[in-house]
Tab-separated table of C-alpha atoms and ligand atoms in Angstrom:
chain	number	residue	atom	x	y	z
A	14	UNK	CA	-25.518	-0.022	8.340
A	15	UNK	CA	-27.325	-3.275	9.141
A	16	UNK	CA	-24.347	-5.552	9.485
A	17	UNK	CA	-26.445	-8.445	10.818
A	18	UNK	CA	-29.358	-8.171	8.376
A	19	UNK	CA	-30.680	-11.640	7.587
A	20	UNK	CA	-28.865	-13.275	10.511
A	21	UNK	CA	-30.772	-15.253	13.109
A	22	UNK	CA	-29.002	-15.431	16.453
A	23	UNK	CA	-29.935	-17.645	19.364
A	24	UNK	CA	-28.890	-15.610	22.389
A	25	UNK	CA	-28.337	-17.861	25.395
A	26	UNK	CA	-28.204	-16.464	28.922
A	27	UNK	CA	-26.742	-18.377	31.846
A	28	UNK	CA	-26.622	-17.401	35.518
A	29	UNK	CA	-24.509	-14.351	36.361
A	30	UNK	CA	-24.856	-10.700	37.236
A	31	UNK	CA	-23.710	-9.817	33.700
A	32	UNK	CA	-27.225	-10.834	32.580
A	33	UNK	CA	-28.094	-7.163	32.973
A	34	UNK	CA	-25.803	-6.444	30.010
A	35	UNK	CA	-27.545	-9.111	27.920
A	36	UNK	CA	-30.592	-6.832	27.679
A	37	UNK	CA	-28.512	-4.137	25.986
A	38	UNK	CA	-26.763	-6.739	23.835
A	39	UNK	CA	-30.073	-8.128	22.635
A	40	UNK	CA	-31.194	-4.630	21.677
A	41	UNK	CA	-27.919	-3.951	19.866
A	42	UNK	CA	-28.173	-7.195	17.866
A	43	UNK	CA	-31.755	-6.378	16.842
A	44	UNK	CA	-30.783	-2.808	15.936
A	45	UNK	CA	-28.042	-4.170	13.686
A	46	UNK	CA	-30.664	-6.148	11.759
A	47	UNK	CA	-30.542	-9.603	13.386
A	48	UNK	CA	-33.526	-11.589	14.579
A	49	UNK	CA	-32.861	-12.838	18.088
A	50	UNK	CA	-34.289	-15.874	19.868
A	51	UNK	CA	-33.521	-15.771	23.574
A	52	UNK	CA	-32.995	-19.006	25.515
A	53	UNK	CA	-32.400	-18.740	29.281
A	54	UNK	CA	-31.248	-21.208	31.883
A	55	UNK	CA	-33.144	-21.307	35.151
A	56	UNK	CA	-30.208	-19.568	36.887
A	57	UNK	CA	-30.310	-16.713	34.351
A	58	UNK	CA	-33.938	-15.996	35.329
A	59	UNK	CA	-32.683	-15.218	38.845
A	60	UNK	CA	-30.839	-12.226	37.376
A	61	UNK	CA	-33.154	-10.882	34.641
A	62	UNK	CA	-36.722	-11.776	33.753
A	63	UNK	CA	-37.866	-13.466	30.548
A	64	UNK	CA	-40.387	-10.617	30.261
A	65	UNK	CA	-37.574	-8.107	29.699
A	66	UNK	CA	-35.829	-10.326	27.171
A	67	UNK	CA	-39.087	-11.064	25.332
A	68	UNK	CA	-39.885	-7.353	25.041
A	69	UNK	CA	-36.409	-6.568	23.673
A	70	UNK	CA	-36.224	-9.519	21.264
A	71	UNK	CA	-39.892	-9.326	20.301
A	72	UNK	CA	-40.146	-13.124	20.655
A	73	UNK	CA	-41.262	-15.405	23.479
A	74	UNK	CA	-38.276	-16.640	25.471
A	75	UNK	CA	-37.523	-20.365	25.770
A	76	UNK	CA	-36.309	-21.882	29.011
A	77	UNK	CA	-37.336	-25.511	29.224
A	78	UNK	CA	-36.823	-28.548	27.069
A	79	UNK	CA	-40.361	-29.572	28.050
A	80	UNK	CA	-41.855	-26.449	26.442
A	81	UNK	CA	-45.070	-27.643	24.763
A	82	UNK	CA	-45.250	-24.674	22.347
A	83	UNK	CA	-43.243	-26.575	19.759
A	84	UNK	CA	-45.559	-28.940	17.820
A	85	UNK	CA	-42.991	-31.752	17.877
A	86	UNK	CA	-41.910	-30.844	21.445
A	87	UNK	CA	-38.292	-30.635	20.280
A	88	UNK	CA	-37.318	-27.045	20.985
A	89	UNK	CA	-33.631	-28.044	21.156
A	90	UNK	CA	-33.716	-29.305	17.565
A	91	UNK	CA	-35.961	-26.633	16.059
A	92	UNK	CA	-34.258	-23.616	17.624
A	93	UNK	CA	-30.731	-24.766	16.840
A	94	UNK	CA	-31.545	-25.625	13.198
A	95	UNK	CA	-32.845	-22.096	12.526
A	96	UNK	CA	-29.807	-20.297	13.928
A	97	UNK	CA	-26.916	-18.731	12.018
A	98	UNK	CA	-25.049	-18.762	15.347
A	99	UNK	CA	-25.612	-19.471	19.014
A	100	UNK	CA	-24.175	-16.765	21.256
A	101	UNK	CA	-24.052	-17.420	24.988
A	102	UNK	CA	-23.688	-14.145	26.871
A	103	UNK	CA	-23.091	-14.305	29.728
A	104	UNK	CA	-21.547	-17.768	29.844
A	105	UNK	CA	-20.891	-18.830	33.449
A	106	UNK	CA	-17.929	-20.946	34.582
A	107	UNK	CA	-20.346	-23.760	35.321
A	108	UNK	CA	-21.888	-23.589	31.854
A	109	UNK	CA	-18.431	-23.655	30.229
A	110	UNK	CA	-17.701	-26.846	32.169
A	111	UNK	CA	-21.020	-28.280	31.095
A	112	UNK	CA	-20.440	-27.459	27.405
A	113	UNK	CA	-17.007	-29.001	27.604
A	114	UNK	CA	-18.368	-32.318	28.820
A	115	UNK	CA	-21.347	-32.351	26.480
A	116	UNK	CA	-23.827	-32.020	29.349
A	117	UNK	CA	-27.425	-31.733	28.191
A	118	UNK	CA	-29.758	-31.475	31.172
A	119	UNK	CA	-31.339	-28.111	30.282
A	120	UNK	CA	-32.623	-26.619	27.024
A	121	UNK	CA	-29.612	-24.385	26.316
A	122	UNK	CA	-26.915	-27.036	26.798
A	123	UNK	CA	-29.065	-29.606	25.013
A	124	UNK	CA	-29.381	-27.216	22.079
A	125	UNK	CA	-25.619	-26.585	21.953
A	126	UNK	CA	-24.948	-30.320	21.890
A	127	UNK	CA	-27.647	-30.943	19.278
A	128	UNK	CA	-26.565	-28.169	16.912
A	129	UNK	CA	-25.108	-29.186	13.529
A	130	UNK	CA	-21.389	-28.509	14.101
A	131	UNK	CA	-20.691	-27.605	10.489
A	132	UNK	CA	-23.540	-25.118	10.140
A	133	UNK	CA	-24.223	-23.481	13.497
A	134	UNK	CA	-21.198	-21.892	15.177
A	135	UNK	CA	-21.121	-21.443	18.943
A	136	UNK	CA	-19.737	-18.232	20.458
A	137	UNK	CA	-19.430	-17.690	24.195
A	138	UNK	CA	-18.826	-14.541	26.243
A	139	UNK	CA	-17.556	-15.742	29.634
A	140	UNK	CA	-18.470	-13.754	32.753
A	141	UNK	CA	-17.261	-14.586	36.234
A	142	UNK	CA	-15.177	-13.579	39.239
A	143	UNK	CA	-11.464	-13.147	38.465
A	144	UNK	CA	-10.399	-16.108	40.622
A	145	UNK	CA	-12.897	-18.319	38.842
A	146	UNK	CA	-11.636	-17.088	35.456
A	147	UNK	CA	-7.974	-17.591	36.383
A	148	UNK	CA	-8.601	-21.035	37.881
A	149	UNK	CA	-6.741	-23.762	35.992
A	150	UNK	CA	-9.997	-25.663	35.550
A	151	UNK	CA	-11.644	-22.727	33.748
A	152	UNK	CA	-8.563	-22.041	31.642
A	153	UNK	CA	-8.386	-25.727	30.710
A	154	UNK	CA	-12.059	-25.620	29.758
A	155	UNK	CA	-11.527	-22.487	27.697
A	156	UNK	CA	-8.641	-24.032	25.748
A	157	UNK	CA	-10.526	-27.270	25.157
A	158	UNK	CA	-13.707	-25.480	24.070
A	159	UNK	CA	-11.627	-23.544	21.541
A	160	UNK	CA	-10.042	-26.771	20.350
A	161	UNK	CA	-13.571	-28.160	19.931
A	162	UNK	CA	-14.394	-25.266	17.576
A	163	UNK	CA	-16.165	-22.921	19.990
A	164	UNK	CA	-15.293	-19.214	19.663
A	165	UNK	CA	-14.446	-17.840	23.106
A	166	UNK	CA	-14.860	-14.069	22.857
A	167	UNK	CA	-12.567	-13.145	25.731
A	168	UNK	CA	-13.295	-11.190	28.870
A	169	UNK	CA	-13.041	-7.608	30.044
A	170	UNK	CA	-10.918	-6.269	32.886
A	171	UNK	CA	-11.975	-3.986	35.719
A	172	UNK	CA	-14.244	-3.678	38.746
A	173	UNK	CA	-16.357	-6.724	39.414
A	174	UNK	CA	-19.767	-6.997	41.076
A	175	UNK	CA	-18.120	-8.906	43.956
A	176	UNK	CA	-15.951	-5.861	44.754
A	177	UNK	CA	-12.749	-7.355	43.364
A	178	UNK	CA	-10.828	-6.063	40.355
A	179	UNK	CA	-9.379	-8.126	37.531
A	180	UNK	CA	-10.139	-10.229	34.443
A	181	UNK	CA	-13.455	-11.983	34.033
A	182	UNK	CA	-16.085	-9.306	33.446
A	183	UNK	CA	-18.281	-9.896	30.453
A	184	UNK	CA	-17.314	-7.689	27.500
A	185	UNK	CA	-19.530	-4.648	26.998
A	186	UNK	CA	-22.543	-5.035	24.674
A	187	UNK	CA	-21.000	-2.849	21.942
A	188	UNK	CA	-17.756	-4.849	22.086
A	189	UNK	CA	-19.676	-8.103	21.781
A	190	UNK	CA	-21.668	-6.662	18.890
A	191	UNK	CA	-18.449	-5.767	17.045
A	192	UNK	CA	-17.106	-9.270	17.692
A	193	UNK	CA	-20.261	-10.916	16.362
A	194	UNK	CA	-20.267	-8.690	13.255
A	195	UNK	CA	-16.574	-9.495	12.711
A	196	UNK	CA	-17.260	-13.208	13.127
A	197	UNK	CA	-19.498	-13.211	10.045
A	198	UNK	CA	-17.044	-11.356	7.777
A	199	UNK	CA	-15.090	-13.513	5.289
A	200	UNK	CA	-11.531	-14.180	6.522
A	201	UNK	CA	-9.836	-13.048	3.314
A	202	UNK	CA	-6.775	-11.692	5.150
A	203	UNK	CA	-6.198	-14.612	7.536
A	204	UNK	CA	-2.480	-14.935	8.288
A	205	UNK	CA	-1.686	-11.397	7.060
A	206	UNK	CA	-0.254	-8.588	9.195
A	207	UNK	CA	-1.651	-5.232	8.118
A	208	UNK	CA	-0.077	-1.880	8.977
A	209	UNK	CA	-2.340	1.172	8.551
A	210	UNK	CA	-1.589	4.878	8.988
A	211	UNK	CA	-4.494	7.189	9.767
A	212	UNK	CA	-5.420	10.755	10.634
A	213	UNK	CA	-3.471	13.987	10.315
A	214	UNK	CA	-0.041	14.736	11.718
A	215	UNK	CA	0.730	17.698	13.961
A	216	UNK	CA	3.883	19.696	13.343
A	217	UNK	CA	4.813	21.859	16.310
A	218	UNK	CA	5.627	25.556	15.870
A	219	UNK	CA	6.087	26.056	19.613
A	220	UNK	CA	4.773	24.249	22.753
A	221	UNK	CA	1.220	25.560	22.244
A	222	UNK	CA	0.830	25.864	18.466
A	223	UNK	CA	1.284	23.753	15.409
A	224	UNK	CA	0.253	22.924	11.865
A	225	UNK	CA	-2.229	20.170	11.158
A	226	UNK	CA	-5.086	19.410	8.731
A	227	UNK	CA	-8.732	18.363	8.642
A	228	UNK	CA	-8.266	14.591	8.260
A	229	UNK	CA	-10.565	12.862	10.773
A	230	UNK	CA	-8.875	9.453	10.560
A	231	UNK	CA	-12.229	7.753	9.921
A	232	UNK	CA	-11.210	6.037	6.673
A	233	UNK	CA	-8.004	4.622	8.162
A	234	UNK	CA	-9.787	3.446	11.298
A	235	UNK	CA	-12.478	1.810	9.149
A	236	UNK	CA	-9.767	0.023	7.152
A	237	UNK	CA	-8.070	-1.158	10.349
A	238	UNK	CA	-11.390	-2.527	11.582
A	239	UNK	CA	-12.178	-4.187	8.241
A	240	UNK	CA	-8.709	-5.784	8.086
A	241	UNK	CA	-9.152	-7.179	11.598
A	242	UNK	CA	-12.616	-8.474	10.705
A	243	UNK	CA	-11.011	-10.168	7.694
A	244	UNK	CA	-8.744	-12.131	10.030
A	245	UNK	CA	-5.539	-10.072	9.861
A	246	UNK	CA	-3.317	-8.974	12.706
A	247	UNK	CA	-3.533	-5.170	12.540
A	248	UNK	CA	-1.240	-2.346	13.678
A	249	UNK	CA	-2.757	1.123	13.399
A	250	UNK	CA	-0.381	4.093	13.552
A	251	UNK	CA	-2.642	7.047	14.312
A	252	UNK	CA	-2.018	10.764	14.294
A	253	UNK	CA	-3.959	12.979	16.742
A	254	UNK	CA	-7.633	11.974	16.338
A	255	UNK	CA	-10.463	11.421	18.772
A	256	UNK	CA	-11.652	8.019	17.571
A	257	UNK	CA	-11.888	4.845	19.612
A	258	UNK	CA	-9.610	1.976	18.680
A	259	UNK	CA	-11.368	-0.754	16.699
A	260	UNK	CA	-11.663	-4.099	18.532
A	261	UNK	CA	-8.597	-6.293	18.346
A	262	UNK	CA	-6.405	-3.650	16.693
A	263	UNK	CA	-3.024	-2.675	18.116
A	264	UNK	CA	-2.790	1.128	18.104
A	265	UNK	CA	0.336	3.269	18.174
A	266	UNK	CA	-0.383	6.980	18.759
A	267	UNK	CA	1.966	9.511	17.174
A	268	UNK	CA	1.926	13.253	16.655
A	269	UNK	CA	4.379	14.408	13.997
A	270	UNK	CA	5.274	13.034	10.579
A	271	UNK	CA	8.732	12.133	11.925
A	272	UNK	CA	7.161	10.073	14.741
A	273	UNK	CA	4.842	8.413	12.221
A	274	UNK	CA	7.759	7.547	9.958
A	275	UNK	CA	9.704	5.953	12.828
A	276	UNK	CA	6.669	3.942	13.983
A	277	UNK	CA	5.956	2.754	10.427
A	278	UNK	CA	9.516	1.784	9.568
A	279	UNK	CA	9.566	-0.264	12.763
A	280	UNK	CA	6.155	-1.932	12.296
A	281	UNK	CA	6.711	-2.523	8.569
A	282	UNK	CA	9.407	-5.110	9.434
A	283	UNK	CA	6.690	-7.550	10.479
A	284	UNK	CA	3.869	-6.426	8.177
A	285	UNK	CA	2.760	-8.059	4.931
A	286	UNK	CA	0.424	-5.232	3.838
A	287	UNK	CA	0.924	-1.479	4.329
A	288	UNK	CA	-2.018	0.876	3.774
A	289	UNK	CA	-1.160	4.578	4.057
A	290	UNK	CA	-4.294	6.635	4.595
A	291	UNK	CA	-2.773	9.313	6.826
A	292	UNK	CA	-2.826	12.927	5.680
A	293	UNK	CA	0.827	13.505	6.487
A	294	UNK	CA	1.955	17.148	6.655
A	295	UNK	CA	4.236	17.857	3.721
A	296	UNK	CA	6.314	20.380	5.666
A	297	UNK	CA	7.226	21.079	9.279
A	298	UNK	CA	8.640	24.202	10.930
A	299	UNK	CA	12.417	24.004	10.636
A	300	UNK	CA	13.067	25.120	14.201
A	301	UNK	CA	10.169	24.553	16.613
A	302	UNK	CA	10.571	27.030	19.481
A	303	UNK	CA	11.121	25.671	23.008
A	304	UNK	CA	8.929	28.413	24.466
A	305	UNK	CA	5.735	30.055	23.271
A	306	UNK	CA	6.555	32.635	20.592
A	307	UNK	CA	5.373	36.070	21.842
A	308	UNK	CA	4.404	39.100	19.831
A	309	UNK	CA	7.365	41.487	19.853
A	310	UNK	CA	5.348	44.665	19.310
A	311	UNK	CA	6.676	45.215	15.784
A	312	UNK	CA	3.419	44.106	14.171
A	313	UNK	CA	5.383	41.625	12.042
A	314	UNK	CA	4.702	37.868	12.139
A	315	UNK	CA	7.581	35.604	13.173
A	316	UNK	CA	9.714	34.322	10.315
A	317	UNK	CA	8.908	30.593	10.144
A	318	UNK	CA	11.174	28.469	7.998
A	319	UNK	CA	9.943	25.070	6.799
A	320	UNK	CA	11.567	21.794	5.841
A	321	UNK	CA	9.966	18.963	3.892
A	322	UNK	CA	8.881	15.847	5.762
A	323	UNK	CA	9.998	12.442	4.594
A	324	UNK	CA	7.467	10.607	2.437
A	325	UNK	CA	6.457	7.686	4.659
A	326	UNK	CA	4.715	5.685	1.951
A	327	UNK	CA	7.536	6.111	-0.568
A	328	UNK	CA	10.125	5.226	2.102
A	329	UNK	CA	8.346	2.019	3.097
A	330	UNK	CA	7.518	1.150	-0.541
A	331	UNK	CA	11.189	1.365	-1.508
A	332	UNK	CA	12.328	-0.915	1.343
A	333	UNK	CA	13.813	-4.306	0.404
A	334	UNK	CA	10.770	-6.166	1.840
A	335	UNK	CA	8.364	-4.154	-0.297
A	336	UNK	CA	10.587	-4.480	-3.361
A	337	UNK	CA	10.810	-8.250	-2.923
A	338	UNK	CA	7.011	-8.543	-2.765
A	339	UNK	CA	6.906	-9.515	0.928
A	340	UNK	CA	5.137	-6.238	1.758
A	341	UNK	CA	2.216	-5.093	-0.432
A	342	UNK	CA	1.898	-1.293	-0.308
A	343	UNK	CA	-1.281	0.702	-0.866
A	344	UNK	CA	-1.332	4.492	-1.060
A	345	UNK	CA	-4.165	6.995	-0.861
A	346	UNK	CA	-4.454	10.229	-2.777
A	347	UNK	CA	-6.586	13.065	-1.493
A	348	UNK	CA	-7.149	15.363	-4.463
A	349	UNK	CA	-9.403	18.303	-5.200
A	350	UNK	CA	-9.721	17.716	-8.987
A	351	UNK	CA	-8.566	15.511	-11.924
A	352	UNK	CA	-8.628	12.436	-9.691
A	353	UNK	CA	-7.675	9.801	-12.279
A	354	UNK	CA	-4.708	11.739	-13.653
A	355	UNK	CA	-3.377	12.667	-10.213
A	356	UNK	CA	-3.909	9.175	-8.786
A	357	UNK	CA	-2.178	7.542	-11.755
A	358	UNK	CA	0.797	9.898	-11.475
A	359	UNK	CA	0.964	9.460	-7.705
A	360	UNK	CA	0.955	5.672	-8.012
A	361	UNK	CA	4.036	5.843	-10.214
A	362	UNK	CA	5.736	8.478	-8.061
A	363	UNK	CA	5.200	6.535	-4.821
A	364	UNK	CA	6.180	3.226	-6.413
A	365	UNK	CA	3.149	1.305	-5.101
A	366	UNK	CA	1.105	-1.398	-6.844
A	367	UNK	CA	-2.256	0.064	-5.743
A	368	UNK	CA	-3.268	3.700	-5.271
A	369	UNK	CA	-6.682	4.667	-3.939
A	370	UNK	CA	-7.901	8.092	-4.966
A	371	UNK	CA	-10.596	10.180	-3.318
A	372	UNK	CA	-11.732	13.795	-3.405
A	373	UNK	CA	-10.385	15.253	-0.147
A	374	UNK	CA	-12.831	18.114	0.510
A	375	UNK	CA	-15.787	15.763	-0.154
A	376	UNK	CA	-14.677	13.212	2.417
A	377	UNK	CA	-12.761	14.879	5.262
A	378	UNK	CA	-14.760	14.339	8.452
A	379	UNK	CA	-17.635	12.591	6.628
A	380	UNK	CA	-18.927	9.103	7.333
A	381	UNK	CA	-19.055	8.202	3.660
A	382	UNK	CA	-16.763	8.449	0.684
A	383	UNK	CA	-16.230	7.219	-2.903
A	384	UNK	CA	-12.995	5.611	-4.101
A	385	UNK	CA	-11.086	5.201	-7.339
A	386	UNK	CA	-8.707	2.227	-7.377
A	387	UNK	CA	-5.756	2.582	-9.719
A	388	UNK	CA	-3.379	-0.306	-10.369
A	389	UNK	CA	-1.323	-1.676	-13.252
A	390	UNK	CA	-4.482	-3.019	-14.905
A	391	UNK	CA	-6.279	0.345	-14.916
A	392	UNK	CA	-8.859	2.178	-12.825
A	393	UNK	CA	-11.956	0.947	-10.999
A	394	UNK	CA	-14.569	3.099	-9.262
A	395	UNK	CA	-16.115	2.130	-5.957
A	396	UNK	CA	-19.258	4.244	-5.628
A	397	UNK	CA	-20.210	6.347	-2.595
A	398	UNK	CA	-20.900	4.293	0.507
A	399	UNK	CA	-20.129	4.351	4.223
A	400	UNK	CA	-16.416	4.327	5.032
A	401	UNK	CA	-16.774	0.917	6.712
A	402	UNK	CA	-18.497	-0.563	3.646
A	403	UNK	CA	-15.771	0.890	1.415
A	404	UNK	CA	-13.074	-0.393	3.765
A	405	UNK	CA	-14.482	-3.924	3.526
A	406	UNK	CA	-14.580	-3.714	-0.275
A	407	UNK	CA	-11.021	-2.369	-0.362
A	408	UNK	CA	-9.830	-5.184	1.899
A	409	UNK	CA	-11.406	-7.700	-0.497
A	410	UNK	CA	-9.751	-5.959	-3.475
A	411	UNK	CA	-6.357	-6.081	-1.770
A	412	UNK	CA	-6.847	-9.753	-0.821
A	413	UNK	CA	-7.650	-10.622	-4.443
A	414	UNK	CA	-4.439	-8.933	-5.576
A	415	UNK	CA	-2.384	-10.972	-3.082
A	416	UNK	CA	-3.619	-14.305	-4.416
A	417	UNK	CA	-1.189	-14.768	-7.312
A	418	UNK	CA	1.928	-14.367	-5.152
A	419	UNK	CA	0.650	-16.450	-2.208
A	420	UNK	CA	-0.681	-19.384	-4.263
B	25	CTP	N1	2.149	10.152	2.359
B	25	CTP	C1	3.133	9.736	3.231
B	25	CTP	N2	4.055	10.611	3.704
B	25	CTP	C2	4.048	11.893	3.313
B	25	CTP	C3	3.058	12.341	2.411
B	25	CTP	C4	2.117	11.448	1.969
B	25	CTP	O1	3.130	8.554	3.605
B	25	CTP	N3	4.969	12.712	3.792
B	25	CTP	C5	1.206	9.176	1.848
B	25	CTP	C6	-0.245	9.374	2.256
B	25	CTP	O2	-0.548	8.655	3.436
B	25	CTP	C7	-0.983	8.830	1.049
B	25	CTP	C8	-0.074	9.173	-0.103
B	25	CTP	O3	1.220	9.306	0.454
B	25	CTP	O4	-1.096	7.429	1.084
B	25	CTP	C9	-0.422	10.394	-0.865
B	25	CTP	O5	-0.650	11.480	-0.006
B	25	CTP	P1	-1.041	12.920	-0.593
B	25	CTP	O6	-1.062	13.897	0.530
B	25	CTP	O7	-2.284	12.794	-1.419
B	25	CTP	O8	0.114	13.172	-1.579
B	25	CTP	P2	1.465	13.930	-1.498
B	25	CTP	O9	2.569	12.951	-1.653
B	25	CTP	O10	1.527	14.812	-0.288
B	25	CTP	O11	1.376	14.796	-2.831
B	25	CTP	P3	0.662	16.212	-3.134
B	25	CTP	O12	0.481	16.908	-1.810
B	25	CTP	O13	1.589	16.862	-4.059
B	25	CTP	O14	-0.649	15.878	-3.792
């Protein structure tokens, strides 16, 4: 997916060892469909050459406000007017201070000051030693820059080039890419708290065996990411899957359906939207064995009794908060056939306003899917697309259904 297709980003580099990551970032932005114009301060050129950045961005790099290539000799005006956003990565402590005071003695700061505030957002990815980051002056600058409308993308934690360990590293290129992509998504869920379940559950038979299913968790993780991109606070309750947590999402890992139920009942207290995508096991072994069950030589399998798991979605949907309209519940239905009939029946059975149907065998483990939305008004198909694209469409559909009660 080209999430940044049609976007023109001015990528500013200031002096810091994290400049080496800016090369990868530039490549990632271009790969995602953006055009990138690199602008470097003189200090940045001490860490990485304009030649490297030109080759990766496929455009000559700008560094001086006296650059005669621009016919009107106003690079600061021309470059900033073309941009959909200015991203400064890395942004040094000194450059943050300069931005804060409206300094304008080099092309990059001049451009930031000259940009039309209402049209060209400024995003910064700070990078510095942990003491510099923690210093009250830097923290004051950060808060004031945010108050001035600048998006401060946060910092990473870990080993630093100086040998110390702590906060202040620049975020990794892929993290910054996700943040930039998220920045451009419409904030249709601002102020909402979304709870998502994802993946399979694992029901233990004994300490080394259990019952699970083929759900990969990809759809639920995509929805969690899309909800965060849409401005919501997101809690993701995940069964055993090997997927990385989407940026900005709070993840709670669980194994069994009982654990998932407990985590959801707890998190649902604060949520305003609940989206149940998890493929919860319908039954669990009645008596999981404490020790590995051994063959007894009789040739007969062990007698496993099963009990039904609680229905997490139905439990949450019947809670007073959901019944009062404070919690909007969305269910999924993984079916093998007769999708509309099963989804319609399941919507009624689960007591949810919106049920999203999909054909299980056609989607498990895949990167794409097709959805059928069933609500009180009828059914609506969302044709096959990537799970992230579908998740964004679903988030928009949910947001549109919230409007009447919140306005
Ligand atoms: N679900 C749940 N807890 C369960 C079973 C299902 O929360 N114990 C949720 C799923 O996350 C999904 C919806 O209910 O949102 C429907 O799940 P599905 O497995 O399709 O339906 P079941 O209720 O298990 O019905 P059946 O297996 O008969 O189709």
